[in-house]
């Protein structure tokens, strides 16, 4: 992904969990977050729903470095969602949260050169904080018995105890292993996390200018002239024209949206840093010029990517999928991709639905 004006689109592919480990800098959907920096990993206090305060569930992450910038040689944007139905409101993104994280190529977490693509290559987790065995968030508390299993909150601990941990607590207590692979989705994780997929990024085909739209518009005009018994267009006022078009072309934006994605109907991500979202409906009440500034550096934010409604068709495991919904989710990030503040910086997400 680079700074060109072309749009990149993301598709889903099934991959074994080990290939989605943080050391491979994956773009992915579902499972646990493949954190980038080991410092400041959000806990259930940071990654919590602004409506119900439950810990958020990992939705997806996009690896999108600023390759010409040493301090953002690695860069990932993470998106979280609350799966509670009551928190899902039309055109409201209060049940979402976005974090941006970046690292220079030379850092104390990953090797300078790419890792081998093998299943058993060692990766040192010892300096990492403990992560929740269920959801992968930063986890301050542990099982009182074995002291080796960690949880972000009481709810997830209880969930794990009943699902799995009751059976293996003793076993873990007796084992010599003291650090577990925190990125594998456990049995308990499966009950709350989304199905895990890799996101494959590809460039969208060149947009073709289409004759069809023009024809359709002429049709509408002819129909209107018939209805008005008008000989020429000049006999129809601008207002009448607007009203007629509004009435007869239900939602031009929706039409455009469908047309644009029809070539790649399975796309789940559209990535266009510095571009603009492909809106799903004309009911755009959002003022893009009003996107809040970056709270860390005070600079402008820009559009970076959007999540498409198609994603909902792929993630129906764990969280009841009809409890969440969106038209599009548009993510806006600090234009400078600044380095101020914590490792995981909150960015802005906007949700547009078809219904109001
Ligand atoms: Zn909630
Ligand atoms: Zn958790
Ligand atoms: Zn235990
Ligand atoms: Zn900033």
Tab-separated table of C-alpha atoms and ligand atoms in Angstrom:
chain	number	residue	atom	x	y	z
A	1	UNK	CA	0.000	0.000	0.000
A	2	UNK	CA	1.466	3.355	-0.935
A	3	UNK	CA	0.430	6.951	-1.282
A	4	UNK	CA	-0.857	6.722	-4.852
A	5	UNK	CA	-4.448	7.704	-5.442
A	6	UNK	CA	-5.491	4.184	-6.442
A	7	UNK	CA	-7.711	2.256	-4.109
A	8	UNK	CA	-6.520	-1.016	-2.625
A	9	UNK	CA	-9.150	-3.547	-1.728
A	10	UNK	CA	-8.977	-6.317	0.848
A	11	UNK	CA	-10.306	-9.861	0.563
A	12	UNK	CA	-10.408	-12.644	3.124
A	13	UNK	CA	-8.486	-15.894	3.015
A	14	UNK	CA	-8.372	-18.684	5.583
A	15	UNK	CA	-4.954	-19.129	7.171
A	16	UNK	CA	-3.651	-21.245	10.033
A	17	UNK	CA	-3.327	-19.164	13.204
A	18	UNK	CA	0.482	-19.384	13.353
A	19	UNK	CA	0.759	-17.514	10.054
A	20	UNK	CA	-1.124	-14.598	11.598
A	21	UNK	CA	1.381	-14.159	14.437
A	22	UNK	CA	2.524	-10.557	15.125
A	23	UNK	CA	6.008	-11.318	13.739
A	24	UNK	CA	4.499	-11.661	10.254
A	25	UNK	CA	2.837	-8.208	10.543
A	26	UNK	CA	-0.511	-9.530	9.360
A	27	UNK	CA	-3.592	-7.718	8.167
A	28	UNK	CA	-6.381	-9.812	9.559
A	29	UNK	CA	-9.925	-10.151	10.779
A	30	UNK	CA	-11.068	-11.896	13.946
A	31	UNK	CA	-9.235	-14.056	16.432
A	32	UNK	CA	-7.061	-12.190	18.935
A	33	UNK	CA	-5.332	-8.945	18.016
A	34	UNK	CA	-1.817	-9.541	16.632
A	35	UNK	CA	-0.379	-6.602	18.583
A	36	UNK	CA	2.522	-4.688	17.058
A	37	UNK	CA	4.330	-3.021	19.975
A	38	UNK	CA	4.540	-4.960	23.240
A	39	UNK	CA	4.394	-1.684	25.198
A	40	UNK	CA	1.131	-0.022	26.271
A	41	UNK	CA	-1.093	-2.836	24.944
A	42	UNK	CA	-4.656	-1.699	25.751
A	43	UNK	CA	-6.437	-3.390	28.651
A	44	UNK	CA	-10.192	-3.667	29.171
A	45	UNK	CA	-10.008	-0.162	30.652
A	46	UNK	CA	-8.712	1.419	27.446
A	47	UNK	CA	-10.459	-0.905	24.983
A	48	UNK	CA	-13.876	-0.613	26.558
A	49	UNK	CA	-17.284	0.173	25.096
A	50	UNK	CA	-18.339	3.799	25.588
A	51	UNK	CA	-21.938	2.617	25.965
A	52	UNK	CA	-21.830	-0.430	28.282
A	53	UNK	CA	-18.140	-0.406	29.454
A	54	UNK	CA	-17.660	-4.104	28.537
A	55	UNK	CA	-14.250	-4.997	27.073
A	56	UNK	CA	-14.310	-4.618	23.287
A	57	UNK	CA	-13.868	-7.504	20.871
A	58	UNK	CA	-11.137	-7.389	18.241
A	59	UNK	CA	-12.614	-6.883	14.765
A	60	UNK	CA	-9.701	-6.374	12.373
A	61	UNK	CA	-6.273	-4.862	11.823
A	62	UNK	CA	-4.578	-3.410	8.748
A	63	UNK	CA	-0.807	-3.376	8.377
A	64	UNK	CA	-0.156	-0.079	6.605
A	65	UNK	CA	3.397	1.222	7.051
A	66	UNK	CA	4.662	4.613	5.950
A	67	UNK	CA	7.587	2.963	4.224
A	68	UNK	CA	9.519	6.152	3.622
A	69	UNK	CA	9.400	6.973	7.331
A	70	UNK	CA	11.842	5.215	9.582
A	71	UNK	CA	9.661	5.683	12.688
A	72	UNK	CA	6.672	4.069	10.973
A	73	UNK	CA	8.448	1.330	9.066
A	74	UNK	CA	5.956	-0.986	10.775
A	75	UNK	CA	2.510	0.469	11.309
A	76	UNK	CA	-0.808	-1.202	12.102
A	77	UNK	CA	-4.321	0.129	12.680
A	78	UNK	CA	-6.564	-1.968	14.961
A	79	UNK	CA	-10.371	-1.842	15.076
A	80	UNK	CA	-12.444	-3.086	18.033
A	81	UNK	CA	-16.209	-3.418	18.487
A	82	UNK	CA	-18.660	-4.122	21.310
A	83	UNK	CA	-20.861	-7.059	20.345
A	84	UNK	CA	-23.752	-6.169	22.646
A	85	UNK	CA	-26.884	-5.570	20.634
A	86	UNK	CA	-28.024	-2.653	22.774
A	87	UNK	CA	-24.812	-0.742	21.960
A	88	UNK	CA	-25.324	-0.992	18.200
A	89	UNK	CA	-27.061	2.236	17.115
A	90	UNK	CA	-27.526	3.524	13.550
A	91	UNK	CA	-24.913	6.064	12.437
A	92	UNK	CA	-23.210	5.956	15.822
A	93	UNK	CA	-19.720	4.578	16.405
A	94	UNK	CA	-19.674	4.713	20.224
A	95	UNK	CA	-19.351	0.916	20.351
A	96	UNK	CA	-16.142	1.004	18.282
A	97	UNK	CA	-12.570	1.944	19.010
A	98	UNK	CA	-9.536	2.330	16.748
A	99	UNK	CA	-5.870	2.199	17.760
A	100	UNK	CA	-2.841	3.085	15.650
A	101	UNK	CA	0.584	1.708	16.492
A	102	UNK	CA	3.946	2.049	14.771
A	103	UNK	CA	7.555	0.965	15.195
A	104	UNK	CA	10.873	1.699	13.498
A	105	UNK	CA	12.501	-1.162	11.604
A	106	UNK	CA	15.127	-1.401	14.320
A	107	UNK	CA	13.211	-2.113	17.524
A	108	UNK	CA	13.376	-4.371	20.562
A	109	UNK	CA	10.430	-6.589	19.613
A	110	UNK	CA	11.089	-7.912	16.105
A	111	UNK	CA	14.154	-8.852	14.129
A	112	UNK	CA	15.457	-6.412	11.515
A	113	UNK	CA	15.093	-9.015	8.771
A	114	UNK	CA	11.814	-10.811	8.006
A	115	UNK	CA	11.110	-14.030	9.900
A	116	UNK	CA	11.120	-17.419	8.216
A	117	UNK	CA	7.733	-18.681	7.234
A	118	UNK	CA	7.906	-21.775	9.414
A	119	UNK	CA	5.565	-23.012	12.096
A	120	UNK	CA	8.135	-23.751	14.818
A	121	UNK	CA	10.434	-20.733	14.650
A	122	UNK	CA	10.905	-19.449	18.182
A	123	UNK	CA	9.606	-16.046	19.211
A	124	UNK	CA	10.487	-14.611	22.587
A	125	UNK	CA	7.340	-13.683	24.497
A	126	UNK	CA	9.132	-13.157	27.804
A	127	UNK	CA	9.236	-9.390	27.621
A	128	UNK	CA	5.610	-9.140	26.565
A	129	UNK	CA	2.926	-8.268	29.102
A	130	UNK	CA	0.402	-10.932	30.027
A	131	UNK	CA	-2.548	-11.076	27.654
A	132	UNK	CA	-6.085	-12.282	28.288
A	133	UNK	CA	-6.379	-15.976	27.483
A	134	UNK	CA	-9.856	-15.339	26.103
A	135	UNK	CA	-9.723	-12.073	24.143
A	136	UNK	CA	-6.038	-11.044	23.890
A	137	UNK	CA	-6.301	-7.673	25.675
A	138	UNK	CA	-3.716	-6.667	28.273
A	139	UNK	CA	-4.523	-8.763	31.350
A	140	UNK	CA	-3.584	-7.667	34.859
A	141	UNK	CA	-5.186	-10.538	36.802
A	142	UNK	CA	-4.526	-14.261	36.770
A	143	UNK	CA	-6.052	-17.561	37.854
A	144	UNK	CA	-5.517	-17.765	41.620
A	145	UNK	CA	-4.713	-21.492	41.433
A	146	UNK	CA	-2.186	-21.940	38.628
A	147	UNK	CA	-1.169	-18.265	38.361
A	148	UNK	CA	-0.278	-18.928	34.727
A	149	UNK	CA	-3.498	-18.014	32.988
A	150	UNK	CA	-4.309	-14.316	32.659
A	151	UNK	CA	-7.543	-12.407	32.134
A	152	UNK	CA	-8.539	-8.854	31.264
A	153	UNK	CA	-11.669	-9.016	33.401
A	154	UNK	CA	-13.677	-11.220	35.728
A	155	UNK	CA	-16.207	-11.982	32.994
A	156	UNK	CA	-13.581	-13.564	30.742
A	157	UNK	CA	-12.058	-15.486	33.636
A	158	UNK	CA	-15.433	-17.006	34.503
A	159	UNK	CA	-16.054	-17.755	30.824
A	160	UNK	CA	-12.690	-19.560	30.558
A	161	UNK	CA	-13.160	-21.470	33.800
A	162	UNK	CA	-16.423	-22.990	32.597
A	163	UNK	CA	-15.334	-23.536	29.011
A	164	UNK	CA	-11.903	-24.985	29.395
A	165	UNK	CA	-9.662	-23.908	32.209
A	166	UNK	CA	-11.335	-25.935	35.005
A	167	UNK	CA	-10.152	-29.083	33.200
A	168	UNK	CA	-6.563	-28.012	32.602
A	169	UNK	CA	-5.721	-25.708	35.530
A	170	UNK	CA	-4.002	-28.486	37.502
A	171	UNK	CA	-2.125	-29.672	34.425
A	172	UNK	CA	-0.845	-26.169	33.729
A	173	UNK	CA	0.145	-25.750	37.367
A	174	UNK	CA	2.336	-28.839	37.155
A	175	UNK	CA	3.887	-28.082	33.782
A	176	UNK	CA	7.300	-26.453	33.566
A	177	UNK	CA	6.207	-24.085	30.835
A	178	UNK	CA	5.688	-20.661	32.333
A	179	UNK	CA	4.880	-18.567	29.296
A	180	UNK	CA	2.103	-19.547	26.923
A	181	UNK	CA	1.548	-18.566	23.327
A	182	UNK	CA	-0.865	-15.721	23.817
A	183	UNK	CA	-1.953	-15.374	20.220
A	184	UNK	CA	-3.656	-18.725	19.752
A	185	UNK	CA	-7.447	-18.609	19.930
A	186	UNK	CA	-8.557	-20.822	22.810
A	187	UNK	CA	-11.794	-22.755	23.152
A	188	UNK	CA	-13.132	-19.933	25.326
A	189	UNK	CA	-11.927	-17.384	22.801
A	190	UNK	CA	-14.023	-19.106	20.173
A	191	UNK	CA	-17.142	-18.336	22.203
A	192	UNK	CA	-16.618	-14.572	21.991
A	193	UNK	CA	-14.153	-13.825	19.171
A	194	UNK	CA	-14.888	-13.480	15.484
A	195	UNK	CA	-13.727	-16.110	13.029
A	196	UNK	CA	-10.123	-15.500	12.083
A	197	UNK	CA	-9.098	-14.632	8.488
A	198	UNK	CA	-6.137	-13.087	6.770
A	199	UNK	CA	-6.840	-9.936	4.755
A	200	UNK	CA	-5.203	-10.072	1.333
A	201	UNK	CA	-4.703	-6.640	-0.200
A	202	UNK	CA	-4.969	-6.113	-3.936
A	203	UNK	CA	-5.267	-3.083	-6.195
A	204	UNK	CA	-8.726	-2.241	-7.488
A	205	UNK	CA	-9.086	-2.269	-11.278
A	206	UNK	CA	-9.079	1.072	-13.030
A	207	UNK	CA	-12.487	2.682	-12.789
A	208	UNK	CA	-14.241	2.742	-16.141
A	209	UNK	CA	-16.346	5.692	-17.151
A	210	UNK	CA	-19.707	4.258	-17.848
A	211	UNK	CA	-22.268	5.023	-20.518
A	212	UNK	CA	-24.993	3.327	-18.553
A	213	UNK	CA	-25.424	6.164	-16.088
A	214	UNK	CA	-25.839	8.746	-18.814
A	215	UNK	CA	-28.455	6.629	-20.521
A	216	UNK	CA	-30.307	6.196	-17.290
A	217	UNK	CA	-30.290	9.903	-16.661
A	218	UNK	CA	-31.640	10.624	-20.152
A	219	UNK	CA	-34.405	8.109	-19.480
A	220	UNK	CA	-35.373	9.920	-16.345
A	221	UNK	CA	-35.408	13.264	-18.146
A	222	UNK	CA	-37.545	11.932	-20.977
A	223	UNK	CA	-40.004	10.486	-18.529
A	224	UNK	CA	-40.175	13.808	-16.775
A	225	UNK	CA	-40.761	15.766	-19.954
A	226	UNK	CA	-43.600	13.390	-20.820
A	227	UNK	CA	-45.190	13.830	-17.423
A	228	UNK	CA	-44.891	17.594	-17.588
A	229	UNK	CA	-45.926	17.727	-21.217
A	230	UNK	CA	-42.846	19.824	-21.745
A	231	UNK	CA	-41.405	20.214	-25.225
A	232	UNK	CA	-37.925	21.132	-24.042
A	233	UNK	CA	-35.988	20.898	-20.840
A	234	UNK	CA	-35.941	24.679	-20.611
A	235	UNK	CA	-39.611	24.634	-19.691
A	236	UNK	CA	-38.806	22.817	-16.469
A	237	UNK	CA	-37.458	24.702	-13.479
A	238	UNK	CA	-34.313	23.645	-11.608
A	239	UNK	CA	-36.352	22.900	-8.503
A	240	UNK	CA	-38.771	20.690	-10.368
A	241	UNK	CA	-35.852	18.924	-11.950
A	242	UNK	CA	-34.170	18.285	-8.598
A	243	UNK	CA	-37.369	17.046	-7.040
A	244	UNK	CA	-38.003	14.732	-9.927
A	245	UNK	CA	-34.509	13.282	-9.882
A	246	UNK	CA	-34.708	12.813	-6.101
A	247	UNK	CA	-37.974	11.017	-6.458
A	248	UNK	CA	-37.115	8.794	-9.387
A	249	UNK	CA	-33.515	7.916	-8.695
A	250	UNK	CA	-33.962	6.655	-5.186
A	251	UNK	CA	-30.429	6.865	-3.957
A	252	UNK	CA	-27.726	7.769	-6.446
A	253	UNK	CA	-25.028	7.241	-3.845
A	254	UNK	CA	-26.253	3.750	-3.087
A	255	UNK	CA	-26.366	3.010	-6.802
A	256	UNK	CA	-22.810	4.244	-7.225
A	257	UNK	CA	-21.714	2.224	-4.210
A	258	UNK	CA	-23.151	-0.981	-5.618
A	259	UNK	CA	-21.753	-0.332	-9.050
A	260	UNK	CA	-18.270	0.331	-7.726
A	261	UNK	CA	-18.131	-2.854	-5.681
A	262	UNK	CA	-19.925	-5.100	-8.188
A	263	UNK	CA	-16.643	-6.048	-9.860
A	264	UNK	CA	-15.278	-7.394	-6.575
A	265	UNK	CA	-18.350	-8.246	-4.532
A	266	UNK	CA	-16.327	-9.981	-1.794
A	267	UNK	CA	-14.205	-6.967	-0.879
A	268	UNK	CA	-14.253	-6.286	2.855
A	269	UNK	CA	-11.776	-3.377	2.985
A	270	UNK	CA	-11.175	-0.341	0.790
A	271	UNK	CA	-7.867	1.355	1.521
A	272	UNK	CA	-7.140	4.826	0.169
A	273	UNK	CA	-4.953	6.866	2.481
A	274	UNK	CA	-5.789	10.530	2.023
A	275	UNK	CA	-8.713	9.666	-0.243
A	276	UNK	CA	-12.388	9.683	0.633
A	277	UNK	CA	-14.844	7.022	1.749
A	278	UNK	CA	-17.170	5.340	-0.711
A	279	UNK	CA	-20.433	6.267	0.995
A	280	UNK	CA	-23.220	3.737	0.997
A	281	UNK	CA	-26.143	6.150	0.922
A	282	UNK	CA	-26.920	9.756	0.110
A	283	UNK	CA	-27.967	10.327	3.705
A	284	UNK	CA	-24.598	11.744	4.599
A	285	UNK	CA	-25.103	13.761	7.740
A	286	UNK	CA	-21.438	13.639	8.519
A	287	UNK	CA	-19.296	16.670	8.004
A	288	UNK	CA	-15.940	15.269	7.007
A	289	UNK	CA	-14.284	18.623	7.599
A	290	UNK	CA	-15.339	18.233	11.229
A	291	UNK	CA	-13.364	15.081	12.001
A	292	UNK	CA	-11.729	15.778	15.391
A	293	UNK	CA	-8.029	16.628	15.266
A	294	UNK	CA	-5.425	14.148	16.485
A	295	UNK	CA	-5.482	14.467	20.289
A	296	UNK	CA	-1.760	13.641	20.490
A	297	UNK	CA	-0.167	16.128	18.067
A	298	UNK	CA	-3.125	18.430	17.398
A	299	UNK	CA	-2.764	17.867	13.651
A	300	UNK	CA	-5.357	17.018	10.998
A	301	UNK	CA	-6.702	13.559	10.478
A	302	UNK	CA	-7.291	12.048	7.062
A	303	UNK	CA	-9.347	9.190	5.691
A	304	UNK	CA	-7.326	5.979	5.633
A	305	UNK	CA	-9.624	3.018	4.954
A	306	UNK	CA	-13.145	1.737	5.246
A	307	UNK	CA	-14.668	-1.539	6.319
A	308	UNK	CA	-17.403	-2.808	4.049
A	309	UNK	CA	-20.719	-4.407	5.074
A	310	UNK	CA	-19.582	-7.591	3.298
A	311	UNK	CA	-17.353	-8.320	6.281
A	312	UNK	CA	-20.473	-9.149	8.299
A	313	UNK	CA	-20.977	-12.217	6.094
A	314	UNK	CA	-17.625	-13.722	7.078
A	315	UNK	CA	-17.374	-13.288	10.819
A	316	UNK	CA	-20.445	-15.091	12.090
A	317	UNK	CA	-18.869	-17.070	14.879
A	318	UNK	CA	-18.936	-16.297	18.590
A	319	UNK	CA	-20.599	-12.913	18.887
A	320	UNK	CA	-24.140	-13.152	17.626
A	321	UNK	CA	-23.756	-11.562	14.260
A	322	UNK	CA	-27.206	-10.014	14.130
A	323	UNK	CA	-26.337	-8.003	17.211
A	324	UNK	CA	-23.895	-5.900	15.176
A	325	UNK	CA	-24.391	-4.076	11.923
A	326	UNK	CA	-22.992	-1.321	9.762
A	327	UNK	CA	-23.268	0.185	6.301
A	328	UNK	CA	-19.684	1.326	6.118
A	329	UNK	CA	-17.074	2.052	8.779
A	330	UNK	CA	-14.693	4.838	7.772
A	331	UNK	CA	-11.415	5.168	9.665
A	332	UNK	CA	-9.605	8.518	9.920
A	333	UNK	CA	-6.045	8.674	11.235
A	334	UNK	CA	-3.470	11.338	12.070
A	335	UNK	CA	-2.156	12.681	8.762
A	336	UNK	CA	1.350	12.922	10.209
A	337	UNK	CA	1.053	9.484	11.813
A	338	UNK	CA	2.613	11.165	14.809
A	339	UNK	CA	4.635	9.521	17.544
A	340	UNK	CA	3.344	11.475	20.533
A	341	UNK	CA	1.883	9.715	23.548
A	342	UNK	CA	1.252	6.013	24.112
A	343	UNK	CA	2.234	3.268	21.684
A	344	UNK	CA	-1.420	2.603	20.883
A	345	UNK	CA	-3.047	5.893	19.859
A	346	UNK	CA	-6.779	6.274	19.486
A	347	UNK	CA	-7.994	7.243	16.045
A	348	UNK	CA	-11.413	8.184	14.696
A	349	UNK	CA	-14.100	5.930	13.241
A	350	UNK	CA	-17.335	6.909	11.598
A	351	UNK	CA	-20.252	4.555	10.978
A	352	UNK	CA	-22.726	5.124	8.174
A	353	UNK	CA	-25.839	2.998	7.965
A	354	UNK	CA	-28.403	2.661	5.232
A	355	UNK	CA	-31.207	3.230	7.696
A	356	UNK	CA	-31.472	6.346	9.804
B	1	LIG	ZN1	-21.212	-2.051	24.627
B	2	LIG	ZN1	-10.413	-10.675	27.983
B	3	LIG	ZN1	-5.600	-21.946	36.654
B	4	LIG	ZN1	-1.077	13.042	15.534
